[in-house]
Coordinates of C-alpha atoms in Angstrom, one line a residue:
M1 CA 1.0 7.6 -18.8
E2 CA 1.0 5.9 -15.1
K3 CA 3.2 7.8 -12.4
L4 CA 5.7 4.5 -11.4
N5 CA 7.5 3.6 -8.4
L6 CA 11.1 5.1 -9.7
P7 CA 12.6 8.2 -10.4
P8 CA 11.3 10.1 -13.3
Y9 CA 13.8 11.1 -16.3
P10 CA 13.4 13.4 -19.2
F11 CA 12.4 10.7 -22.0
K12 CA 12.8 11.8 -25.5
I13 CA 8.4 11.3 -26.5
K14 CA 6.5 12.2 -30.0
S15 CA 3.7 11.3 -31.4
N16 CA 2.6 10.2 -35.4
E17 CA -0.6 9.8 -36.9
K18 CA -1.2 6.8 -34.7
H19 CA 0.9 6.2 -31.8
H20 CA 3.3 8.1 -29.0
L21 CA 6.8 7.0 -28.9
I22 CA 9.8 7.0 -26.3
F23 CA 13.3 7.1 -27.9
D24 CA 15.2 3.8 -26.2
E25 CA 18.6 4.9 -25.5
V26 CA 19.9 1.4 -26.1
R27 CA 18.4 0.6 -29.1
K28 CA 19.0 4.1 -30.7
K29 CA 15.6 4.2 -32.2
Y30 CA 12.0 5.3 -31.0
I31 CA 9.6 2.6 -30.0
V32 CA 5.8 2.3 -29.9
L33 CA 5.0 3.9 -26.3
T34 CA 3.0 0.9 -24.5
P35 CA 2.0 0.8 -20.9
E36 CA 5.0 -2.3 -20.7
E37 CA 7.3 0.1 -22.4
W38 CA 6.6 2.8 -20.6
V39 CA 8.5 0.6 -17.4
R40 CA 11.0 -1.0 -19.6
Q41 CA 12.0 2.7 -20.2
H42 CA 12.3 3.7 -16.6
Y43 CA 13.9 0.6 -15.4
L44 CA 16.3 1.4 -18.5
Q45 CA 17.1 4.8 -17.0
F46 CA 17.3 3.2 -13.5
L47 CA 20.0 1.1 -14.4
L48 CA 21.7 3.4 -16.6
N49 CA 21.6 6.8 -13.6
D50 CA 21.0 5.1 -10.7
K51 CA 22.5 1.8 -10.9
K52 CA 25.7 2.9 -13.1
Y53 CA 25.4 0.3 -15.4
P54 CA 27.3 1.5 -18.7
I55 CA 24.7 1.2 -21.7
S56 CA 27.6 -1.5 -23.6
L57 CA 26.5 -3.8 -21.3
I58 CA 23.1 -3.8 -21.6
A59 CA 20.8 -5.3 -24.4
V60 CA 16.8 -4.9 -24.6
E61 CA 14.9 -7.5 -26.0
K62 CA 17.6 -9.7 -26.4
Q63 CA 16.1 -13.2 -28.7
L64 CA 17.1 -16.3 -27.0
T65 CA 15.6 -19.8 -27.9
I66 CA 13.7 -22.3 -25.1
N67 CA 12.3 -25.9 -26.1
N68 CA 12.7 -24.4 -29.8
L69 CA 10.5 -21.6 -28.7
K70 CA 11.8 -18.2 -29.4
K71 CA 11.2 -15.7 -26.4
R72 CA 13.0 -12.1 -25.8
T73 CA 14.2 -10.9 -22.6
D74 CA 12.9 -7.7 -21.3
I75 CA 16.2 -6.1 -20.3
L76 CA 19.4 -8.3 -20.0
V77 CA 22.8 -6.7 -18.0
F78 CA 26.3 -8.2 -18.9
S79 CA 29.0 -8.5 -16.9
P80 CA 32.3 -6.9 -18.3
N81 CA 33.5 -10.8 -19.5
G82 CA 30.2 -11.2 -21.2
T83 CA 28.2 -13.3 -19.0
P84 CA 24.6 -12.2 -18.2
N85 CA 24.2 -10.5 -14.8
I86 CA 20.7 -9.4 -14.8
I87 CA 17.3 -10.0 -16.2
V88 CA 14.6 -7.4 -16.1
E89 CA 11.0 -9.2 -16.8
C90 CA 9.0 -5.7 -17.4
K91 CA 5.2 -5.9 -17.2
A92 CA 3.0 -3.2 -17.2
P93 CA 1.4 -1.4 -14.2
E94 CA -1.8 -3.2 -14.4
V95 CA -0.4 -6.5 -14.5
K96 CA -0.2 -8.1 -11.2
I97 CA 2.9 -10.3 -10.4
T98 CA 2.2 -13.5 -10.1
Q99 CA 4.1 -16.4 -9.7
A100 CA 4.0 -17.4 -13.3
T101 CA 6.1 -14.0 -13.8
F102 CA 8.6 -15.3 -11.8
D103 CA 8.2 -18.8 -13.7
Q104 CA 8.6 -17.1 -16.9
I105 CA 11.7 -15.6 -15.7
A106 CA 13.2 -18.9 -14.2
R107 CA 12.8 -20.6 -17.9
Y108 CA 14.9 -17.5 -18.8
N109 CA 17.6 -18.0 -16.4
L110 CA 18.2 -21.9 -16.9
K111 CA 19.4 -20.8 -21.1
L112 CA 20.9 -18.0 -19.6
Q113 CA 22.1 -18.5 -15.9
A114 CA 22.3 -15.1 -14.8
N115 CA 23.1 -13.8 -11.9
Y116 CA 20.3 -11.6 -10.8
L117 CA 16.6 -11.7 -12.0
I118 CA 14.8 -8.9 -11.4
V119 CA 10.7 -8.4 -12.1
T120 CA 8.7 -5.3 -12.1
N121 CA 5.7 -3.5 -13.3
G122 CA 7.0 -0.2 -12.5
L123 CA 5.0 0.0 -9.0
Q124 CA 6.6 -3.4 -7.2
H125 CA 10.2 -4.8 -8.0
Y126 CA 11.1 -8.2 -7.0
F127 CA 15.1 -8.6 -6.8
C128 CA 16.7 -12.1 -6.2
M129 CA 19.8 -13.4 -6.5
L130 CA 20.5 -17.0 -8.0
D131 CA 21.9 -19.2 -5.3
T132 CA 24.2 -21.8 -7.0
K133 CA 24.9 -23.8 -4.2
N134 CA 21.3 -24.2 -2.9
E135 CA 19.9 -24.1 -6.1
S136 CA 17.4 -21.4 -5.1
Y137 CA 17.0 -18.3 -5.3
V138 CA 17.4 -15.6 -2.5
F139 CA 14.9 -12.2 -2.5
L140 CA 17.1 -9.1 -2.3
K141 CA 15.9 -5.4 -1.1
D142 CA 18.2 -3.6 -4.0
I143 CA 20.3 -4.9 -6.5
P144 CA 24.1 -3.8 -6.1
S145 CA 25.0 -0.7 -8.1
Y146 CA 27.7 -1.5 -11.2
L147 CA 30.6 -0.2 -9.5
K148 CA 30.3 -2.3 -6.3
H149 CA 31.4 -5.2 -8.3

């Protein structure tokens, strides 16, 4: 798999007859290792190890319904009180981050009302914070660590 613009982590990877699989700590199972999953697993480890978010506050591929369509967030981090805090949209490294990607995560956030949005393809990362007063997003250099809440 491609080297990403994230720290390396000691992943558990195995193979079956058809695929390479990577262990997802949050879902507690092996998942087919696609380029997008490679990015998602790196970003999960970044949130857990580098930003110190507790695993108990993280959901992976959480389903939500928007306009009667079932969608899934790649990573959803909750606040300790159970409200959505961060939505992460992961793309494969070869996928360019475009306005459509931001539109997708913004649609999710109309429903979830998270404080932070992250869009990443593992090489480029975009962080923004919801400014409810001005009904806009403010781009940030990084997201806060869990302990800084």
